[in-house]
mmCIF file of C-alpha atoms and ligand atoms in Angstrom:
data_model
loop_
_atom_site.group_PDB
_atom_site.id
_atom_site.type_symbol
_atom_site.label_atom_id
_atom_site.label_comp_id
_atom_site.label_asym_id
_atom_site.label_seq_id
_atom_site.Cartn_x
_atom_site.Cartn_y
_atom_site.Cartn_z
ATOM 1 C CA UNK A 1 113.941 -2.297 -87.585
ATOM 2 C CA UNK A 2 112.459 -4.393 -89.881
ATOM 3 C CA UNK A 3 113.087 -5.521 -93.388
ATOM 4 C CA UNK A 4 110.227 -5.773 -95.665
ATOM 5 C CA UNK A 5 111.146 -7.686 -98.157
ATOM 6 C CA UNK A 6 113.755 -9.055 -96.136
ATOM 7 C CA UNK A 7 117.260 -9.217 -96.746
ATOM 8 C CA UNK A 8 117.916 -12.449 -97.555
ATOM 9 C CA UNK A 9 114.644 -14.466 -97.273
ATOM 10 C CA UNK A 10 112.759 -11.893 -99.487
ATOM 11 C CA UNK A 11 109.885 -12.280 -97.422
ATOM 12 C CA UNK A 12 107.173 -9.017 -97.429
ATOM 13 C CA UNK A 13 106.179 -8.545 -94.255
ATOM 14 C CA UNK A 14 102.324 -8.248 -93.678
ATOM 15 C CA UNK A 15 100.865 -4.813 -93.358
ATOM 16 C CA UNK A 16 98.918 -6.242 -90.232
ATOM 17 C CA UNK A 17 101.817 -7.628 -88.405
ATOM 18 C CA UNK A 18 103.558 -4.220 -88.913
ATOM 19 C CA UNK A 19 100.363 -2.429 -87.861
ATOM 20 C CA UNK A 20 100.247 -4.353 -84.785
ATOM 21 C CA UNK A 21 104.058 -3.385 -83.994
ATOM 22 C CA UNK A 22 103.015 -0.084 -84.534
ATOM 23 C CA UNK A 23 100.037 -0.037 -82.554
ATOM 24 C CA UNK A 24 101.482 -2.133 -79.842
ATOM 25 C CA UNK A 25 101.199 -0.289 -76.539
ATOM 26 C CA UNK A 26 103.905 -1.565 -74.847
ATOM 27 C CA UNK A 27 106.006 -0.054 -77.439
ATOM 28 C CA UNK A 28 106.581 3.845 -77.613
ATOM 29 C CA UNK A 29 109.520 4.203 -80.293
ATOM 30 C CA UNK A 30 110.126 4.635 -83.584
ATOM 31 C CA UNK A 31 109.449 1.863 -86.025
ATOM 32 C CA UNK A 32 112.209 2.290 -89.285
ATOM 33 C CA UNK A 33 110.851 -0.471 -92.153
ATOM 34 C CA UNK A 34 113.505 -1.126 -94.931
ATOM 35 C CA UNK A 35 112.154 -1.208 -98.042
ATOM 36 C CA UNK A 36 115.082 -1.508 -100.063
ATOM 37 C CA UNK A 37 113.713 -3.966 -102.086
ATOM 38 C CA UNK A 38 109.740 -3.042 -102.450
ATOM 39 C CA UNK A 39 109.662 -2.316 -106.082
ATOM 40 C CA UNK A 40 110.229 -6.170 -106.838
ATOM 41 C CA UNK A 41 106.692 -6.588 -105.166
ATOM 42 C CA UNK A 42 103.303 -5.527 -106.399
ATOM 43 C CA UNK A 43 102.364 -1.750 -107.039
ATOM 44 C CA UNK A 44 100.660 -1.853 -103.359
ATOM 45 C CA UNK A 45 102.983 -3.682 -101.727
ATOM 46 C CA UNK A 46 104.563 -0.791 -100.292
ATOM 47 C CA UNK A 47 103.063 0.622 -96.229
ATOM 48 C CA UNK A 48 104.735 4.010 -96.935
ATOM 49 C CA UNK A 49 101.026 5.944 -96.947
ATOM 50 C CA UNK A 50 101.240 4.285 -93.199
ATOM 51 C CA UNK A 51 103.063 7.210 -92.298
ATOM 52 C CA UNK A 52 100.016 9.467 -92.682
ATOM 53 C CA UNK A 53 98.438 7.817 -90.179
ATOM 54 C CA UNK A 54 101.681 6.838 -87.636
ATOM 55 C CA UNK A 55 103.729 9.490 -86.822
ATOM 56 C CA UNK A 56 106.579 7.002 -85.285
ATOM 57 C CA UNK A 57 106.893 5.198 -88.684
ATOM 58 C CA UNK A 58 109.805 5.387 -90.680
ATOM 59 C CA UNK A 59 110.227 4.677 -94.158
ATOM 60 C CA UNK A 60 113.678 3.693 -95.693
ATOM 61 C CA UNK A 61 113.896 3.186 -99.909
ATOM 62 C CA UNK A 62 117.160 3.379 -102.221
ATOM 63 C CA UNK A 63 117.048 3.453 -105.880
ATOM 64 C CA UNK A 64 120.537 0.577 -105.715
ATOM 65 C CA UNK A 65 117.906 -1.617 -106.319
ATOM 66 C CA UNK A 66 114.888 -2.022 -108.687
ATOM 67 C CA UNK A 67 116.229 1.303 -110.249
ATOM 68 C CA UNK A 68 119.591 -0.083 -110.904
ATOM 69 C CA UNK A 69 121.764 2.897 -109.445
ATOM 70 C CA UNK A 70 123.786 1.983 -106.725
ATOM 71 C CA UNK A 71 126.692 4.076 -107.881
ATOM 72 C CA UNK A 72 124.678 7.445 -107.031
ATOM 73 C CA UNK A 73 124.079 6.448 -103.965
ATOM 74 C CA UNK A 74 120.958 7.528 -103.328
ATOM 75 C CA UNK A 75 118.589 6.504 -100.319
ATOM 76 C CA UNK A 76 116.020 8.140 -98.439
ATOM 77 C CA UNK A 77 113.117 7.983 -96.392
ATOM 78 C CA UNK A 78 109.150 8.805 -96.068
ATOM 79 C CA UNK A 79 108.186 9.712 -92.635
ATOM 80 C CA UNK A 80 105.755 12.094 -91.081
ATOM 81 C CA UNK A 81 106.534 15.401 -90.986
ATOM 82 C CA UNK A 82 107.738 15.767 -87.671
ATOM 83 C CA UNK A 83 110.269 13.006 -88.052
ATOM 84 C CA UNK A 84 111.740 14.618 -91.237
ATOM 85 C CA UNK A 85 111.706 17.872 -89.682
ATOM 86 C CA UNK A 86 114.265 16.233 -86.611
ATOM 87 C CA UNK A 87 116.478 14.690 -90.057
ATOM 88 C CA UNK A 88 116.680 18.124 -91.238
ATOM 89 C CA UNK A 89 117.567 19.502 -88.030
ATOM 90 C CA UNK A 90 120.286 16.934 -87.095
ATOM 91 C CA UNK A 91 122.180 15.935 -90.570
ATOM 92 C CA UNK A 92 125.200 17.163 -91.516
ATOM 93 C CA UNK A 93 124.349 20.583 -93.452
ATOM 94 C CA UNK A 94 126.022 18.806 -96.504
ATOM 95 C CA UNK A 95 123.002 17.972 -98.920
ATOM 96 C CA UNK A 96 123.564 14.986 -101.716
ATOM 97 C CA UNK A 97 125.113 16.288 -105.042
ATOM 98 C CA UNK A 98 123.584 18.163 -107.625
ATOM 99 C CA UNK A 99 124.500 15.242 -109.944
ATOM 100 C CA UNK A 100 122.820 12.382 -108.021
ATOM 101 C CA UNK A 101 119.769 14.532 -107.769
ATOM 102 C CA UNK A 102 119.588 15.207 -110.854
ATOM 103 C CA UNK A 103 119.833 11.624 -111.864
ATOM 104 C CA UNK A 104 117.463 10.759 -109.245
ATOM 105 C CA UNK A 105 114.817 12.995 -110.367
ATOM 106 C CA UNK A 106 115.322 11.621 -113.706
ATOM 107 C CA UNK A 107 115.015 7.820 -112.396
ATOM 108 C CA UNK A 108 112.104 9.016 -110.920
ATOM 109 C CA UNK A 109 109.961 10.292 -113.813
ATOM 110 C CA UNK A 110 111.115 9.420 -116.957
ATOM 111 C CA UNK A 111 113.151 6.402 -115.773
ATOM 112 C CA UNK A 112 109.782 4.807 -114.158
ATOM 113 C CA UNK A 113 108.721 2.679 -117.108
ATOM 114 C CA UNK A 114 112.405 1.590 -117.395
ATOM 115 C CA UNK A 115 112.189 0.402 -114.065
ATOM 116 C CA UNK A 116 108.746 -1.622 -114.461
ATOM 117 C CA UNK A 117 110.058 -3.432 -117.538
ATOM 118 C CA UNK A 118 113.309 -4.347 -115.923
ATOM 119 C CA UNK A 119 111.196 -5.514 -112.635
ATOM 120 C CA UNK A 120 109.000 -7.331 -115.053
ATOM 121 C CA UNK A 121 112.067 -9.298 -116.553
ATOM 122 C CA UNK A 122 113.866 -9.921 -113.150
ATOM 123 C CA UNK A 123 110.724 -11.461 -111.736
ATOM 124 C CA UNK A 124 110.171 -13.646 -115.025
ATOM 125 C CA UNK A 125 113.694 -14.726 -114.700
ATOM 126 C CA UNK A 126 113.722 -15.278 -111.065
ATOM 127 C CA UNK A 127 110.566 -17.834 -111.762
ATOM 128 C CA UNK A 128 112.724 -19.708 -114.643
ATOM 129 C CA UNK A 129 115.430 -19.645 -112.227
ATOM 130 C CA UNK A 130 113.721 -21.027 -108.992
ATOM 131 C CA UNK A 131 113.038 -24.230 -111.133
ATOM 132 C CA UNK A 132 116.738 -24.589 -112.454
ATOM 133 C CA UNK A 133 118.227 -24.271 -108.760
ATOM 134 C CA UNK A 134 115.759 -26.819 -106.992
ATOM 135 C CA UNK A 135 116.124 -29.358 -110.029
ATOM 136 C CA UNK A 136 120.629 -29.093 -108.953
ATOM 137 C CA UNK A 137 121.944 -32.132 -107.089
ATOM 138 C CA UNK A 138 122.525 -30.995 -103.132
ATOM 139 C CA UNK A 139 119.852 -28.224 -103.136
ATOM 140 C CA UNK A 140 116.886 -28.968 -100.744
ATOM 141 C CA UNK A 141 114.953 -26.432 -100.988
ATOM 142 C CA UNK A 142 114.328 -22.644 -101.232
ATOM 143 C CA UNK A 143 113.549 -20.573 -98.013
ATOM 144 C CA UNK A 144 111.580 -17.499 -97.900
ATOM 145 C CA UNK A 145 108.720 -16.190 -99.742
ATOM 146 C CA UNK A 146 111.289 -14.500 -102.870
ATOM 147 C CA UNK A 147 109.879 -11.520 -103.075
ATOM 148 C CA UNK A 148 112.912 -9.609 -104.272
ATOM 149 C CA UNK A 149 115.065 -9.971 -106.813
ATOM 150 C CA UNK A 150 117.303 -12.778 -105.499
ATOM 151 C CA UNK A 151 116.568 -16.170 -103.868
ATOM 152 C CA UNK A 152 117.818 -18.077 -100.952
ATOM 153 C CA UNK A 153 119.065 -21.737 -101.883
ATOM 154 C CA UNK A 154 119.805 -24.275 -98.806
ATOM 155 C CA UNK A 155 122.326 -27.111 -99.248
ATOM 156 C CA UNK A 156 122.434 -30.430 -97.892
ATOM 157 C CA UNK A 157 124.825 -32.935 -98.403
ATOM 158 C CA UNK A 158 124.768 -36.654 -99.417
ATOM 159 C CA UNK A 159 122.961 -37.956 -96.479
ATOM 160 C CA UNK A 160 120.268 -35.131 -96.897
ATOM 161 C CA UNK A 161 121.527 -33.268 -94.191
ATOM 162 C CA UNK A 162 121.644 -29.310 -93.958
ATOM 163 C CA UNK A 163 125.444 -28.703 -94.780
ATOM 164 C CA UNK A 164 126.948 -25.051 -94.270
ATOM 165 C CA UNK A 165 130.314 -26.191 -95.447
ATOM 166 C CA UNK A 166 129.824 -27.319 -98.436
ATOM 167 C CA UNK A 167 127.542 -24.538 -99.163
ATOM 168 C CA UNK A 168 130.399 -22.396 -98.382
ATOM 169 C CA UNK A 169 133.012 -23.928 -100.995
ATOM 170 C CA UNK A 170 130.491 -24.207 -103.515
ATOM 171 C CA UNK A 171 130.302 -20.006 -102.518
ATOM 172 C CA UNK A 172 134.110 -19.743 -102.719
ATOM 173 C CA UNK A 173 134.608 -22.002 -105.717
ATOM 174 C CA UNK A 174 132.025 -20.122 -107.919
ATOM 175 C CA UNK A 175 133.573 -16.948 -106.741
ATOM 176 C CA UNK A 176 137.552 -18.244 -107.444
ATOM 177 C CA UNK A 177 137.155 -19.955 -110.261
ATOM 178 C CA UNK A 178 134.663 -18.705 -111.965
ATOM 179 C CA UNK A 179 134.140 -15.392 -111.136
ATOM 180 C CA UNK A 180 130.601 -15.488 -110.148
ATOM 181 C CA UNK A 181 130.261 -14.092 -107.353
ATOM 182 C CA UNK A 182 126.781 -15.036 -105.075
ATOM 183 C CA UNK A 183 126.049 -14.302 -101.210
ATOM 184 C CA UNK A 184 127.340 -17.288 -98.667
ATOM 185 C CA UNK A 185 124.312 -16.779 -96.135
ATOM 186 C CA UNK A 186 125.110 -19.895 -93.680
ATOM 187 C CA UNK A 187 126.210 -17.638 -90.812
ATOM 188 C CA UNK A 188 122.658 -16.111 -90.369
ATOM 189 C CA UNK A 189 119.873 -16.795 -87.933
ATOM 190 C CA UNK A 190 118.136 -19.781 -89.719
ATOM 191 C CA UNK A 191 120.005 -19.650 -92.853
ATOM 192 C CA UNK A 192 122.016 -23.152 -92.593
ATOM 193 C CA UNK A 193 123.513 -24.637 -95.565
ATOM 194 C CA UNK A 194 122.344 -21.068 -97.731
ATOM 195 C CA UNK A 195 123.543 -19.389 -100.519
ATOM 196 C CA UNK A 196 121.650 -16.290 -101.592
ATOM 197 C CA UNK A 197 121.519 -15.964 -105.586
ATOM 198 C CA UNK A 198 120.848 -12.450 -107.286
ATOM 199 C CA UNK A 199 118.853 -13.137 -110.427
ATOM 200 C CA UNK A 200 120.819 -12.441 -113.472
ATOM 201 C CA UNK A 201 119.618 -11.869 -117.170
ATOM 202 C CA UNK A 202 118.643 -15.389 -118.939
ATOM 203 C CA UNK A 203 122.256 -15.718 -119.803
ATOM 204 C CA UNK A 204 124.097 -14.652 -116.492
ATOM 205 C CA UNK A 205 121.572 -17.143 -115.004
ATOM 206 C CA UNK A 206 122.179 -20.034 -117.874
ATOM 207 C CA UNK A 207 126.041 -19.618 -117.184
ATOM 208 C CA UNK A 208 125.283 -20.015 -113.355
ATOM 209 C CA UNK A 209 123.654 -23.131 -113.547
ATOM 210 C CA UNK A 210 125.851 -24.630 -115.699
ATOM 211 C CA UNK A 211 128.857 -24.366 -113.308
ATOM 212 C CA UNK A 212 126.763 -24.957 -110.545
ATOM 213 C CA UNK A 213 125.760 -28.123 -111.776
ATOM 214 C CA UNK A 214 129.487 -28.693 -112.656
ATOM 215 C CA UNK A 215 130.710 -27.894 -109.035
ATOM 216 C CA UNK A 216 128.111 -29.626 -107.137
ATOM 217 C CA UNK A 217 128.268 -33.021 -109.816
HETATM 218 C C1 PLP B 1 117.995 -4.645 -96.937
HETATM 219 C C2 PLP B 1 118.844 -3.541 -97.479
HETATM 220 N N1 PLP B 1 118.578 -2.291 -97.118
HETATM 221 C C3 PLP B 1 119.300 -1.262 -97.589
HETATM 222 C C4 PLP B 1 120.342 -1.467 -98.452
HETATM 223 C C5 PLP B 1 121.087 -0.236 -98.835
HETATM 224 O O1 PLP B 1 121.457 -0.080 -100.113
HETATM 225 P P1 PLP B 1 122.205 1.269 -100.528
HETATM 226 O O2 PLP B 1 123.178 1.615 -99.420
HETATM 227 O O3 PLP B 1 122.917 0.926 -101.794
HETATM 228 O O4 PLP B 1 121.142 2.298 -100.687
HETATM 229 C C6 PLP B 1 120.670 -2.767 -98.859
HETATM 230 C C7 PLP B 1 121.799 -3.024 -99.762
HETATM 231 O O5 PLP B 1 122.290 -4.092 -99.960
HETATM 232 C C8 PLP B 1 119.889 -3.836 -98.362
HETATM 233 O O6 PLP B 1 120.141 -5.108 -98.716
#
């Protein structure tokens, strides 16, 4: 399984190093790559025409993300044929509803440009915001390679030193009192001291600064 961009460094993954899993001869399975979050990366970001050429690759998408509709609950995967043929056989014989499809289908061709312009905003935003949250008092610095359409924060406290609780009640304090709610991330393999923040509009992310400047002052 792997997570490309993953979830939460937003790191892409390199087509190589995923080619080399797939190629690997030690390794017979099935390779599944998440790419929940692809569309915040460029047009040809995306390995899914991989699975032309490697029948044990397995492509996950959703449109909860880029496309804004996590409430139709829509995800689903690219895969060769034979793979897809073993879904079909081996799903429940319930199909989605006619009313997410038809909103998917929708998203899909007239919603496109939609979904480009808001990309193009998030990423714009996400830049602006980068700056704001590595010029706060007690941030270090920013892991990952924030690809998608958050970004991972790490905290450190007086002394300079990597601190996972006080990441955690600036988390719970933001979330309690003022009802912004961002992802505590410290219990994660190499995620120390991190809070994961989902870029906002220019506003949502003005208003976050401001009390995170006020919590961590
Ligand atoms: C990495 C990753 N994959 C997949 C999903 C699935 O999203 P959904 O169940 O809304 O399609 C998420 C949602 O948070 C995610 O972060």
């Amino acid at each position: 399984m792997i997570c490309s961009p993953g979830n939460p460094t937003g790191t892409l993954i390199n087509k190589s190093d995923i080619k080399k899993i797939l190629e690997c001869e030690y390794y017979k399975g099935v390779v599944v790559v998440d790419e929940a979050y692809i569309d915040f990366c460029n047009d040809d970001a995306s390995i899914s025409t991989l699975v032309l050429d490697y029948p044990n690759l397995i492509i996950t998408q959703t449109l909860s993300k880029a496309f804004g509709l996590a409430a139709i609950r829509l995800g689903f995967t690219i895969s060769s044929t034979e793979i897809a043929s073993i879904f079909n056989a081996t799903k429940a014989p319930y199909n989605i509803s006619t009313l997410t499809s038809q909103l998917a289908i929708t998203a899909l061709e007239q919603g496109l440009q939609v979904m480009r312009n808001n990309v193009g905003l998030i990423k714009s935003e996400r830049a602006k915001l980068m700056k704001l949250v590595l010029d706060l008092p007690y941030v270090s610095k920013l892991l990952g390679n924030h690809d998608a359409n958050f970004i991972l924060a790490q905290i450190v406290n007086k002394d300079g030193k990597v601190d996972n609780e006080l990441a955690y009640f600036v988390y719970k304090k933001l979330a309690e009192s003022d009802e912004i709610v961002i992802r505590f991330r410290g219990n994660e393999l190499g995620c120390l001291g991190c809070l994961r923040i989902t870029v906002g509009t220019g506003e949502e992310n003005a208003q976050l600064i401001d009390k995170l400047k006020s919590i961590l002052e």
